[in-house]
mmCIF file of C-alpha atoms and ligand atoms in Angstrom:
data_model
loop_
_atom_site.group_PDB
_atom_site.id
_atom_site.type_symbol
_atom_site.label_atom_id
_atom_site.label_comp_id
_atom_site.label_asym_id
_atom_site.label_seq_id
_atom_site.Cartn_x
_atom_site.Cartn_y
_atom_site.Cartn_z
ATOM 1 C CA MET A 1 0.102 0.091 0.006
ATOM 2 C CA ALA A 2 1.534 3.524 -0.984
ATOM 3 C CA LEU A 3 1.800 6.146 1.373
ATOM 4 C CA LEU A 4 0.556 8.604 -1.056
ATOM 5 C CA ALA A 5 -1.697 8.299 -4.111
ATOM 6 C CA VAL A 6 -2.642 11.259 -6.411
ATOM 7 C CA GLU A 7 -5.057 10.112 -8.830
ATOM 8 C CA ASN A 8 -6.079 12.235 -12.055
ATOM 9 C CA LEU A 9 -5.585 15.458 -10.108
ATOM 10 C CA VAL A 10 -6.772 18.729 -11.727
ATOM 11 C CA LYS A 11 -6.447 22.233 -10.571
ATOM 12 C CA ASP A 12 -7.710 25.266 -12.133
ATOM 13 C CA PHE A 13 -7.174 28.777 -11.423
ATOM 14 C CA GLY A 14 -10.039 30.409 -13.276
ATOM 15 C CA GLY A 15 -9.107 29.859 -17.109
ATOM 16 C CA LEU A 16 -5.810 28.674 -16.009
ATOM 17 C CA ARG A 17 -5.116 24.634 -15.705
ATOM 18 C CA ALA A 18 -2.294 24.602 -13.221
ATOM 19 C CA ASN A 19 -2.386 21.020 -12.546
ATOM 20 C CA ASP A 20 -3.483 18.705 -15.510
ATOM 21 C CA ASP A 21 -4.653 15.089 -14.930
ATOM 22 C CA ILE A 22 -1.523 14.265 -12.714
ATOM 23 C CA SER A 23 -1.146 10.937 -11.151
ATOM 24 C CA PHE A 24 1.574 9.225 -9.039
ATOM 25 C CA THR A 25 2.027 7.000 -6.144
ATOM 26 C CA LEU A 26 4.800 7.578 -3.399
ATOM 27 C CA GLU A 27 5.837 4.433 -1.301
ATOM 28 C CA LYS A 28 6.851 4.920 2.240
ATOM 29 C CA GLY A 29 10.500 5.470 3.002
ATOM 30 C CA GLU A 30 11.154 6.853 -0.627
ATOM 31 C CA LEU A 31 12.653 10.406 -1.314
ATOM 32 C CA LEU A 32 10.733 11.499 -4.573
ATOM 33 C CA GLY A 33 12.074 14.611 -6.675
ATOM 34 C CA LEU A 34 9.603 16.852 -8.304
ATOM 35 C CA ILE A 35 11.078 19.102 -10.872
ATOM 36 C CA GLY A 36 9.918 21.138 -13.653
ATOM 37 C CA PRO A 37 10.124 24.759 -15.298
ATOM 38 C CA ASN A 38 9.001 27.702 -13.344
ATOM 39 C CA GLY A 39 5.262 27.829 -13.303
ATOM 40 C CA ALA A 40 5.002 24.062 -14.252
ATOM 41 C CA GLY A 41 2.495 23.574 -11.205
ATOM 42 C CA LYS A 42 5.029 21.960 -8.818
ATOM 43 C CA THR A 43 4.089 24.356 -5.745
ATOM 44 C CA THR A 44 0.198 24.337 -6.803
ATOM 45 C CA LEU A 45 0.636 20.392 -6.473
ATOM 46 C CA PHE A 46 1.815 20.661 -3.130
ATOM 47 C CA ASN A 47 -0.887 23.056 -2.246
ATOM 48 C CA CYS A 48 -3.420 20.535 -3.249
ATOM 49 C CA ILE A 49 -1.930 17.550 -1.364
ATOM 50 C CA ALA A 50 -1.399 19.580 1.659
ATOM 51 C CA GLY A 51 -5.060 20.867 1.714
ATOM 52 C CA LYS A 52 -4.288 24.530 1.212
ATOM 53 C CA HIS A 53 -6.246 24.659 -2.319
ATOM 54 C CA PRO A 54 -9.274 22.478 -2.962
ATOM 55 C CA VAL A 55 -8.733 20.444 -6.153
ATOM 56 C CA THR A 56 -11.115 21.021 -9.282
ATOM 57 C CA ALA A 57 -10.902 17.011 -9.885
ATOM 58 C CA GLY A 58 -8.998 13.768 -8.804
ATOM 59 C CA ARG A 59 -8.301 12.081 -5.407
ATOM 60 C CA ILE A 60 -5.457 12.208 -3.115
ATOM 61 C CA VAL A 61 -5.009 9.208 -0.810
ATOM 62 C CA PHE A 62 -2.700 9.404 2.353
ATOM 63 C CA ASP A 63 -2.044 6.612 4.311
ATOM 64 C CA ASP A 64 -5.005 4.515 3.234
ATOM 65 C CA GLU A 65 -7.212 7.628 3.919
ATOM 66 C CA ASP A 66 -9.069 9.686 1.131
ATOM 67 C CA ILE A 67 -7.689 13.294 1.994
ATOM 68 C CA THR A 68 -9.055 15.292 -1.045
ATOM 69 C CA ALA A 69 -11.477 17.154 0.805
ATOM 70 C CA LEU A 70 -9.625 17.830 3.916
ATOM 71 C CA LYS A 71 -8.148 21.077 4.955
ATOM 72 C CA ALA A 72 -4.579 21.985 5.586
ATOM 73 C CA PRO A 73 -4.579 21.684 9.447
ATOM 74 C CA GLU A 74 -6.702 18.276 9.340
ATOM 75 C CA VAL A 75 -4.054 16.848 6.782
ATOM 76 C CA ALA A 76 -1.066 18.056 8.839
ATOM 77 C CA ARG A 77 -2.745 16.174 11.762
ATOM 78 C CA ARG A 78 -2.567 13.094 9.891
ATOM 79 C CA GLY A 79 1.158 13.392 9.463
ATOM 80 C CA LEU A 80 1.845 15.469 6.244
ATOM 81 C CA ALA A 81 3.950 18.552 6.675
ATOM 82 C CA ARG A 82 5.374 20.939 4.275
ATOM 83 C CA THR A 83 7.758 23.897 4.124
ATOM 84 C CA PHE A 84 6.978 26.855 1.947
ATOM 85 C CA GLN A 85 9.089 28.042 -1.004
ATOM 86 C CA VAL A 86 8.697 31.606 0.322
ATOM 87 C CA TYR A 87 10.151 31.600 3.591
ATOM 88 C CA ALA A 88 7.540 30.820 6.349
ATOM 89 C CA ALA A 89 9.343 30.841 9.869
ATOM 90 C CA ALA A 90 8.191 33.447 12.310
ATOM 91 C CA GLY A 91 10.868 35.996 12.382
ATOM 92 C CA ASP A 92 9.767 37.659 15.634
ATOM 93 C CA LEU A 93 9.713 34.187 17.563
ATOM 94 C CA THR A 94 12.853 32.740 18.595
ATOM 95 C CA VAL A 95 14.271 29.346 17.052
ATOM 96 C CA ARG A 96 13.192 27.377 19.829
ATOM 97 C CA GLU A 97 9.626 29.069 19.950
ATOM 98 C CA ASN A 98 9.099 28.302 16.143
ATOM 99 C CA VAL A 99 9.833 24.329 16.597
ATOM 100 C CA MET A 100 7.542 24.516 19.566
ATOM 101 C CA VAL A 101 4.841 25.803 17.467
ATOM 102 C CA GLY A 102 5.136 22.497 15.283
ATOM 103 C CA CYS A 103 5.433 20.386 18.434
ATOM 104 C CA PHE A 104 2.120 21.834 19.800
ATOM 105 C CA MET A 105 0.310 19.966 17.046
ATOM 106 C CA ARG A 106 1.034 16.745 19.215
ATOM 107 C CA THR A 107 0.909 18.348 22.777
ATOM 108 C CA ALA A 108 -0.613 20.683 24.509
ATOM 109 C CA SER A 109 2.136 20.636 27.278
ATOM 110 C CA ARG A 110 4.358 23.673 27.181
ATOM 111 C CA ARG A 111 7.244 21.593 28.593
ATOM 112 C CA LYS A 112 6.857 18.599 26.406
ATOM 113 C CA ALA A 113 6.689 20.889 23.493
ATOM 114 C CA ARG A 114 9.925 22.413 24.474
ATOM 115 C CA GLU A 115 11.676 19.417 25.271
ATOM 116 C CA ARG A 116 10.828 17.881 21.938
ATOM 117 C CA ALA A 117 11.849 21.195 20.116
ATOM 118 C CA ASP A 118 15.265 21.150 21.911
ATOM 119 C CA ALA A 119 15.778 17.563 20.928
ATOM 120 C CA ILE A 120 14.853 18.287 17.221
ATOM 121 C CA LEU A 121 17.220 21.392 17.350
ATOM 122 C CA GLU A 122 20.172 19.462 18.811
ATOM 123 C CA ASP A 123 19.633 16.750 16.029
ATOM 124 C CA LEU A 124 19.971 19.064 13.191
ATOM 125 C CA ASN A 125 22.827 20.885 14.773
ATOM 126 C CA LEU A 126 20.781 23.935 15.720
ATOM 127 C CA THR A 127 21.043 24.125 19.453
ATOM 128 C CA ALA A 128 23.267 27.324 19.536
ATOM 129 C CA ALA A 129 20.570 29.175 17.451
ATOM 130 C CA ALA A 130 17.957 28.024 19.801
ATOM 131 C CA PRO A 131 17.692 31.581 21.679
ATOM 132 C CA GLN A 132 18.143 33.685 18.816
ATOM 133 C CA TYR A 133 15.382 35.207 16.799
ATOM 134 C CA VAL A 134 14.973 33.790 13.460
ATOM 135 C CA SER A 135 15.082 37.142 11.780
ATOM 136 C CA GLU A 136 18.758 37.264 12.929
ATOM 137 C CA LEU A 137 19.757 34.086 11.279
ATOM 138 C CA PRO A 138 21.271 33.628 7.891
ATOM 139 C CA VAL A 139 18.972 32.545 5.508
ATOM 140 C CA ALA A 140 20.467 28.913 5.170
ATOM 141 C CA ALA A 141 19.761 28.499 8.999
ATOM 142 C CA GLN A 142 16.149 29.921 8.602
ATOM 143 C CA LYS A 143 15.412 27.415 5.972
ATOM 144 C CA GLN A 144 16.912 24.637 8.559
ATOM 145 C CA VAL A 145 14.163 26.023 11.195
ATOM 146 C CA THR A 146 11.281 25.492 8.729
ATOM 147 C CA MET A 147 12.374 22.131 8.490
ATOM 148 C CA ALA A 148 12.868 21.720 12.124
ATOM 149 C CA THR A 149 9.526 23.252 12.797
ATOM 150 C CA ALA A 150 7.857 20.662 10.304
ATOM 151 C CA LEU A 151 9.680 17.950 11.991
ATOM 152 C CA GLY A 152 7.818 19.009 15.337
ATOM 153 C CA THR A 153 4.754 17.701 13.968
ATOM 154 C CA ARG A 154 5.851 14.594 13.726
ATOM 155 C CA PRO A 155 5.359 13.980 9.984
ATOM 156 C CA LYS A 156 5.121 10.643 7.977
ATOM 157 C CA LEU A 157 5.501 12.519 4.903
ATOM 158 C CA LEU A 158 7.432 15.804 4.366
ATOM 159 C CA LEU A 159 6.845 18.136 1.249
ATOM 160 C CA LEU A 160 9.931 20.485 0.867
ATOM 161 C CA ASP A 161 9.688 23.165 -1.548
ATOM 162 C CA GLU A 162 13.062 24.746 -2.718
ATOM 163 C CA VAL A 163 14.554 24.728 0.662
ATOM 164 C CA ALA A 164 18.004 24.975 -1.301
ATOM 165 C CA ALA A 165 17.140 28.016 -3.215
ATOM 166 C CA GLY A 166 19.114 31.281 -2.721
ATOM 167 C CA LEU A 167 21.941 29.220 -0.734
ATOM 168 C CA ASN A 168 25.521 29.152 -1.500
ATOM 169 C CA PRO A 169 27.198 25.974 -2.378
ATOM 170 C CA GLY A 170 28.304 25.191 1.119
ATOM 171 C CA GLU A 171 24.834 25.993 2.656
ATOM 172 C CA ILE A 172 23.552 23.736 -0.157
ATOM 173 C CA GLU A 173 25.620 20.737 1.137
ATOM 174 C CA GLU A 174 24.410 21.441 4.850
ATOM 175 C CA ILE A 175 20.715 21.666 3.971
ATOM 176 C CA MET A 176 21.052 18.600 1.827
ATOM 177 C CA ALA A 177 22.661 16.651 4.739
ATOM 178 C CA SER A 178 19.813 17.594 6.813
ATOM 179 C CA ILE A 179 17.419 16.455 4.302
ATOM 180 C CA ARG A 180 19.375 13.038 3.809
ATOM 181 C CA HIS A 181 19.240 12.797 7.678
ATOM 182 C CA ILE A 182 15.471 13.358 8.115
ATOM 183 C CA HIS A 183 14.907 10.824 5.173
ATOM 184 C CA HIS A 184 17.345 8.173 6.090
ATOM 185 C CA ASP A 185 17.947 8.351 9.794
ATOM 186 C CA LEU A 186 14.471 9.755 10.779
ATOM 187 C CA GLY A 187 12.629 7.691 8.252
ATOM 188 C CA VAL A 188 10.553 10.325 7.037
ATOM 189 C CA THR A 189 9.255 9.717 3.552
ATOM 190 C CA VAL A 190 10.044 13.121 1.323
ATOM 191 C CA ILE A 191 8.902 14.905 -1.791
ATOM 192 C CA LEU A 192 11.489 17.411 -2.763
ATOM 193 C CA ILE A 193 10.746 20.220 -5.126
ATOM 194 C CA GLU A 194 14.262 21.654 -5.858
ATOM 195 C CA HIS A 195 15.486 24.053 -8.595
ATOM 196 C CA VAL A 196 19.025 22.962 -8.450
ATOM 197 C CA MET A 197 18.823 19.953 -10.806
ATOM 198 C CA GLU A 198 21.780 18.329 -9.785
ATOM 199 C CA LEU A 199 20.722 18.287 -6.286
ATOM 200 C CA VAL A 200 17.630 16.597 -7.073
ATOM 201 C CA MET A 201 19.191 13.990 -9.370
ATOM 202 C CA ARG A 202 21.843 13.285 -6.813
ATOM 203 C CA THR A 203 19.467 12.699 -3.789
ATOM 204 C CA SER A 204 16.271 11.392 -5.152
ATOM 205 C CA ASP A 205 15.359 7.716 -5.448
ATOM 206 C CA ARG A 206 12.652 8.628 -8.057
ATOM 207 C CA VAL A 207 11.937 11.692 -10.065
ATOM 208 C CA ILE A 208 8.722 13.121 -11.577
ATOM 209 C CA VAL A 209 8.817 15.861 -14.049
ATOM 210 C CA ILE A 210 5.996 18.395 -14.842
ATOM 211 C CA ASP A 211 5.705 20.796 -17.488
ATOM 212 C CA SER A 212 2.744 23.124 -18.041
ATOM 213 C CA GLY A 213 0.669 21.192 -15.244
ATOM 214 C CA ARG A 214 1.422 17.758 -16.860
ATOM 215 C CA LYS A 215 3.635 14.902 -15.800
ATOM 216 C CA ILE A 216 5.781 14.385 -18.567
ATOM 217 C CA ALA A 217 8.073 11.854 -17.093
ATOM 218 C CA GLU A 218 8.968 9.599 -14.098
ATOM 219 C CA GLY A 219 11.528 7.419 -13.195
ATOM 220 C CA LEU A 220 15.084 6.901 -12.018
ATOM 221 C CA PRO A 221 17.133 9.931 -11.977
ATOM 222 C CA ASP A 222 19.230 8.705 -14.461
ATOM 223 C CA GLU A 223 16.733 7.666 -16.995
ATOM 224 C CA VAL A 224 14.670 11.156 -16.489
ATOM 225 C CA ALA A 225 17.796 13.082 -17.394
ATOM 226 C CA ARG A 226 18.298 11.223 -20.617
ATOM 227 C CA ASP A 227 14.546 11.424 -21.721
ATOM 228 C CA PRO A 228 14.440 13.542 -24.681
ATOM 229 C CA GLN A 229 10.969 14.961 -23.600
ATOM 230 C CA VAL A 230 12.491 16.303 -20.240
ATOM 231 C CA ILE A 231 15.425 17.772 -22.065
ATOM 232 C CA LYS A 232 13.560 19.437 -24.383
ATOM 233 C CA ALA A 233 10.871 20.749 -21.812
ATOM 234 C CA TYR A 234 13.306 21.603 -19.020
ATOM 235 C CA LEU A 235 16.743 20.462 -18.555
ATOM 236 C CA GLY A 236 18.270 21.801 -21.878
ATOM 237 C CA ASP A 237 21.356 23.212 -22.007
ATOM 238 C CA ARG A 238 21.158 24.324 -18.382
ATOM 239 C CA TYR A 239 21.468 20.860 -16.942
ATOM 240 C CA VAL A 240 24.123 19.888 -19.455
ATOM 241 C CA GLN A 241 26.222 23.091 -18.129
ATOM 242 C CA GLU A 242 25.452 22.351 -14.434
ATOM 243 C CA ALA A 243 26.173 18.646 -14.764
ATOM 244 C CA GLY A 244 29.569 19.553 -16.252
ATOM 245 C CA GLY A 245 28.549 18.679 -19.621
ATOM 246 C CA GLY A 246 27.404 15.394 -21.490
ATOM 247 C CA GLU A 247 25.493 13.929 -18.528
ATOM 248 C CA ALA A 248 21.961 14.756 -19.999
ATOM 249 C CA HIS A 249 22.792 13.491 -23.699
ATOM 250 C CA PRO A 250 21.997 9.956 -24.431
HETATM 251 N N1 ADP B 1 -3.206 30.885 -5.884
HETATM 252 C C1 ADP B 1 -3.020 31.100 -7.460
HETATM 253 N N2 ADP B 1 -4.067 31.924 -7.935
HETATM 254 C C2 ADP B 1 -4.109 31.917 -9.475
HETATM 255 N N3 ADP B 1 -2.919 31.266 -9.994
HETATM 256 C C3 ADP B 1 -1.952 30.629 -9.583
HETATM 257 C C4 ADP B 1 -1.973 30.459 -8.007
HETATM 258 N N4 ADP B 1 -0.894 29.766 -7.575
HETATM 259 C C5 ADP B 1 -0.354 29.408 -8.696
HETATM 260 N N5 ADP B 1 -0.973 29.921 -9.834
HETATM 261 C C6 ADP B 1 -0.363 29.866 -11.203
HETATM 262 O O1 ADP B 1 -0.280 28.498 -11.717
HETATM 263 C C7 ADP B 1 0.888 28.140 -12.282
HETATM 264 C C8 ADP B 1 1.444 27.080 -11.544
HETATM 265 O O2 ADP B 1 2.425 27.821 -10.371
HETATM 266 P P1 ADP B 1 3.118 27.389 -9.435
HETATM 267 O O3 ADP B 1 2.442 25.720 -8.920
HETATM 268 O O4 ADP B 1 3.706 28.197 -8.460
HETATM 269 O O5 ADP B 1 4.423 26.763 -10.443
HETATM 270 P P2 ADP B 1 5.870 26.293 -10.056
HETATM 271 O O6 ADP B 1 6.012 25.960 -8.458
HETATM 272 O O7 ADP B 1 6.128 24.962 -10.778
HETATM 273 O O8 ADP B 1 6.879 27.364 -10.246
HETATM 274 C C9 ADP B 1 1.344 29.514 -12.664
HETATM 275 O O9 ADP B 1 0.863 29.992 -13.842
HETATM 276 C C10 ADP B 1 0.820 30.367 -11.570
HETATM 277 O O10 ADP B 1 0.957 31.704 -11.906
HETATM 278 MG MG1 MG B 2 7.145 26.762 -6.894
#
């Protein structure tokens, strides 16, 4: 039984079809990469899965339950957490308080929330930042805090929307190490939207490509990188350059 099944999902915004008949399944323990050009509909797909947007058509099944009509807080309570592409931690709270907000979904006890938050921060090497205000931190650390807050909700599935965007190469390595830790050691299933193609290809068990709202490819990272339709739609010269040349050519 798949952890997540998206069946024929359609999402319209007025006359714009942002997600067009998208279907895929995700097994427990997988790390799935979701890629596609800007405006392809990746964030919209996350918003539909996470209950932020009502879907136009189709069905979403999570952990054996139809969650299609559920609202975001109800979806989160079932163990589906997400981070936002646009940075969403509260800058006027400390790092510890931010993570406690996530923990309060599972406990009403302030003491328990604090203990759990501190354990998560230690696990992600963020203990030193715990008393700092989020707004005072570098962007890379802020992104780590959004992941820590999501972990506070004890997710089975974590949706990460471009957490490496805008970071320098060293920071990207750190955040990818955290993602691998969350996936591999904490056993959280992950869907990763990432603009830095090489990261997705290197980290994902499987990759789905969407373009203009449609799923155009799905497979192992190597297979997808060689798919002519994918190269045409998205990867093109940019991936060839980023990968040091040749990689995307058959
Ligand atoms: N809340 C919204 N209202 C109207 N149009 C939207 C909304 N969110 C996204 N869109 C449109 O849907 C399309 C897909 O956007 P998005 O899912 O953000 O793409 P991606 O994350 O792949 O860059 C774009 O044309 C975008 O302008
Ligand atoms: Mg997006």
